[in-house]
CSV table of C-alpha atoms in Angstrom, one decimal:
chain,number,residue,atom,x,y,z
A,1318,MET,CA,45.1,-62.4,8.8
A,1319,ILE,CA,44.8,-58.7,6.7
A,1320,LYS,CA,42.7,-60.3,3.6
A,1321,LYS,CA,40.4,-62.0,6.3
A,1322,LEU,CA,39.9,-58.4,7.5
A,1323,LEU,CA,39.8,-56.7,4.1
A,1324,LEU,CA,36.6,-59.4,2.8
A,1325,THR,CA,34.9,-58.2,6.3
A,1326,PHE,CA,35.4,-54.5,5.9
A,1327,SER,CA,34.7,-54.7,1.5
A,1328,PHE,CA,31.4,-56.9,2.6
A,1329,LEU,CA,30.3,-54.5,5.4
A,1330,ALA,CA,30.9,-51.5,3.2
A,1331,VAL,CA,28.6,-53.3,0.0
A,1332,SER,CA,26.0,-53.8,2.8
A,1333,MET,CA,25.6,-50.9,3.7
A,1334,LEU,CA,25.6,-49.1,0.4
A,1335,LEU,CA,22.7,-51.8,-0.8
A,1336,ALA,CA,20.9,-51.1,2.6
A,1337,GLN,CA,21.1,-47.4,1.1
A,1338,LYS,CA,20.3,-47.8,-1.8
A,1339,ASN,CA,17.0,-49.7,-0.9
A,1340,ASN,CA,16.4,-47.4,2.2
A,1341,ASP,CA,16.2,-44.1,-0.9
A,1342,GLN,CA,14.0,-46.1,-3.0
A,1343,GLN,CA,11.4,-46.7,-0.2
A,1344,THR,CA,12.1,-42.9,0.5
A,1345,VAL,CA,11.1,-42.1,-3.0
A,1346,ASP,CA,8.6,-44.0,-2.9
A,1347,GLU,CA,6.5,-42.9,0.0
A,1348,ALA,CA,7.2,-39.3,-1.3
A,1349,SER,CA,5.4,-40.3,-4.9
A,1350,GLU,CA,2.6,-41.7,-3.2
A,1351,LYS,CA,2.2,-37.9,-0.7
A,1352,LEU,CA,2.8,-36.0,-4.0
A,1353,ARG,CA,-0.1,-37.8,-5.7
A,1354,LEU,CA,-2.8,-37.5,-2.8
A,1355,ALA,CA,-1.5,-33.6,-2.5
A,1356,MET,CA,-2.2,-33.6,-6.3
A,1357,ILE,CA,-5.6,-35.1,-5.5
A,1358,SER,CA,-6.5,-32.8,-2.4
A,1359,GLY,CA,-4.7,-29.9,-4.2
A,1360,ASP,CA,-3.1,-29.2,-0.5
A,1361,LYS,CA,-0.7,-25.6,-1.2
A,1362,THR,CA,1.3,-26.6,2.0
A,1363,VAL,CA,2.0,-30.5,0.7
A,1364,LEU,CA,2.8,-29.7,-2.6
A,1365,GLU,CA,5.7,-27.5,-1.8
A,1366,SER,CA,7.4,-29.4,0.6
A,1367,LEU,CA,7.3,-32.2,-2.5
A,1368,ILE,CA,9.2,-30.0,-4.9
A,1369,LEU,CA,12.2,-27.7,-6.0
A,1370,PRO,CA,11.9,-24.0,-7.0
A,1371,GLU,CA,13.5,-25.2,-10.1
A,1372,LEU,CA,10.9,-27.3,-11.0
A,1373,THR,CA,9.8,-28.3,-14.7
A,1374,TYR,CA,6.5,-30.2,-14.8
A,1375,GLY,CA,5.8,-31.3,-18.3
A,1376,HIS,CA,2.5,-32.0,-19.5
A,1377,SER,CA,1.7,-34.9,-22.3
A,1378,GLY,CA,-0.1,-31.5,-24.3
A,1379,GLY,CA,4.0,-29.8,-24.8
A,1380,HIS,CA,3.0,-27.0,-22.1
A,1381,ILE,CA,5.5,-26.8,-19.1
A,1382,ASP,CA,5.1,-25.7,-16.1
A,1383,ASP,CA,6.8,-24.0,-13.4
A,1384,ALA,CA,6.8,-24.4,-9.5
A,1385,LYS,CA,4.6,-22.0,-8.5
A,1386,GLU,CA,2.4,-22.2,-11.8
A,1387,PHE,CA,2.3,-26.2,-11.3
A,1388,VAL,CA,0.8,-25.3,-7.3
A,1389,GLU,CA,-1.6,-22.8,-8.4
A,1390,LYS,CA,-3.1,-25.4,-11.1
A,1391,LEU,CA,-4.3,-27.6,-8.6
A,1392,VAL,CA,-5.0,-25.7,-5.5
A,1393,SER,CA,-7.4,-23.8,-7.4
A,1394,LYS,CA,-8.7,-27.0,-9.4
A,1395,LYS,CA,-8.0,-25.4,-12.9
A,1396,SER,CA,-6.2,-28.6,-13.3
A,1397,ASN,CA,-8.9,-31.1,-11.0
A,1398,PHE,CA,-7.6,-35.1,-10.2
A,1399,LEU,CA,-10.4,-36.7,-9.1
A,1400,THR,CA,-8.1,-39.5,-8.6
A,1401,ILE,CA,-4.8,-41.2,-9.6
A,1402,GLU,CA,-4.0,-44.7,-10.0
A,1403,ASN,CA,0.3,-45.0,-10.9
A,1404,THR,CA,0.9,-48.5,-11.6
A,1405,ASN,CA,3.8,-50.0,-13.1
A,1406,GLN,CA,6.3,-48.1,-11.3
A,1407,SER,CA,9.6,-48.5,-11.4
A,1408,ILE,CA,12.6,-46.3,-9.7
A,1409,GLN,CA,15.8,-46.1,-10.2
A,1410,ILE,CA,18.8,-44.5,-7.6
A,1411,VAL,CA,21.9,-42.9,-9.3
A,1412,ASP,CA,23.6,-41.1,-6.7
A,1413,LYS,CA,21.7,-38.1,-5.5
A,1414,THR,CA,19.3,-38.6,-8.0
A,1415,ALA,CA,15.9,-40.7,-8.4
A,1416,ILE,CA,14.0,-41.5,-12.1
A,1417,VAL,CA,10.8,-42.7,-11.4
A,1418,ARG,CA,8.7,-43.9,-14.1
A,1419,ASN,CA,4.9,-45.0,-14.0
A,1420,HIS,CA,1.8,-45.2,-15.6
A,1421,LEU,CA,-0.7,-42.7,-14.5
A,1422,PHE,CA,-5.0,-43.3,-14.7
A,1423,ALA,CA,-6.9,-40.4,-13.4
A,1424,GLN,CA,-10.6,-38.5,-13.5
A,1425,THR,CA,-9.7,-35.3,-13.5
A,1426,HIS,CA,-12.9,-32.5,-13.7
A,1427,ASP,CA,-10.7,-29.5,-14.5
A,1428,PHE,CA,-12.1,-26.1,-13.5
A,1429,GLY,CA,-14.8,-25.0,-16.6
A,1430,LYS,CA,-14.4,-28.7,-18.5
A,1431,GLU,CA,-16.2,-32.1,-18.4
A,1432,GLN,CA,-15.5,-35.0,-16.4
A,1433,GLY,CA,-13.0,-36.5,-17.9
A,1434,GLU,CA,-10.0,-39.2,-18.0
A,1435,VAL,CA,-6.3,-39.0,-18.4
A,1436,SER,CA,-3.7,-42.2,-19.2
A,1437,LEU,CA,-0.2,-40.9,-19.5
A,1438,ASP,CA,3.5,-42.7,-19.0
A,1439,ILE,CA,5.0,-40.7,-16.8
A,1440,LEU,CA,8.6,-39.8,-15.9
A,1441,TYR,CA,9.7,-38.1,-12.9
A,1442,VAL,CA,13.3,-36.4,-11.6
A,1443,TRP,CA,13.7,-36.5,-7.9
A,1444,GLN,CA,16.5,-35.1,-6.1
A,1445,LYS,CA,17.4,-35.7,-2.8
A,1446,THR,CA,18.5,-32.9,-0.5
A,1447,LYS,CA,18.9,-32.3,3.3
A,1448,ASN,CA,15.2,-32.1,3.5
A,1449,GLY,CA,14.5,-35.6,2.0
A,1450,TRP,CA,13.5,-36.6,-1.7
A,1451,LYS,CA,12.1,-33.4,-4.0
A,1452,LEU,CA,10.7,-33.2,-7.3
A,1453,LEU,CA,12.9,-31.7,-9.6
A,1454,ALA,CA,11.1,-32.8,-13.1
A,1455,ARG,CA,7.8,-34.4,-14.4
A,1456,GLN,CA,7.5,-35.3,-18.4
A,1457,ALA,CA,4.3,-36.7,-19.5
A,1458,VAL,CA,3.1,-38.3,-22.5
A,1459,LYS,CA,0.1,-39.9,-23.9
A,1460,ALA,CA,-0.5,-43.8,-23.5
A,1461,GLU,CA,-3.4,-46.0,-24.6
A,1462,LYS,CA,-6.8,-46.0,-22.3
A,1463,LYS,CA,-6.6,-48.4,-19.1
A,1464,LYS,CA,-9.6,-50.6,-19.8
């Protein structure tokens, strides 16, 4: 009888952990989509709600923005995304950290520059907080342009 109870308890515990991990993956995916839309719109309130103050945002050219610079560039349209398409996304949850990788293809029209395109492979690091998943770090590398 005790073996059956232990087996049932173990099964329930594993099931609950798997359900939580799936829920976290879905929630991170939703936060990633909110970030994509906010980067296009330049909505300061939404952008600030999705990032941690300690954010480091690495560009493919080597420059690293802090949280304030990241938001300001998008709000001012110094960094202006007309479209962003994320593909081949994977999400890995490790405790309270999510590692998200995807390919980003975007049309841009940064302030004072001609319209252009970027094709990047991106690594995002999200951290689970009491207020949901927040972006802690991002690093981009140049990829082949999408055809």
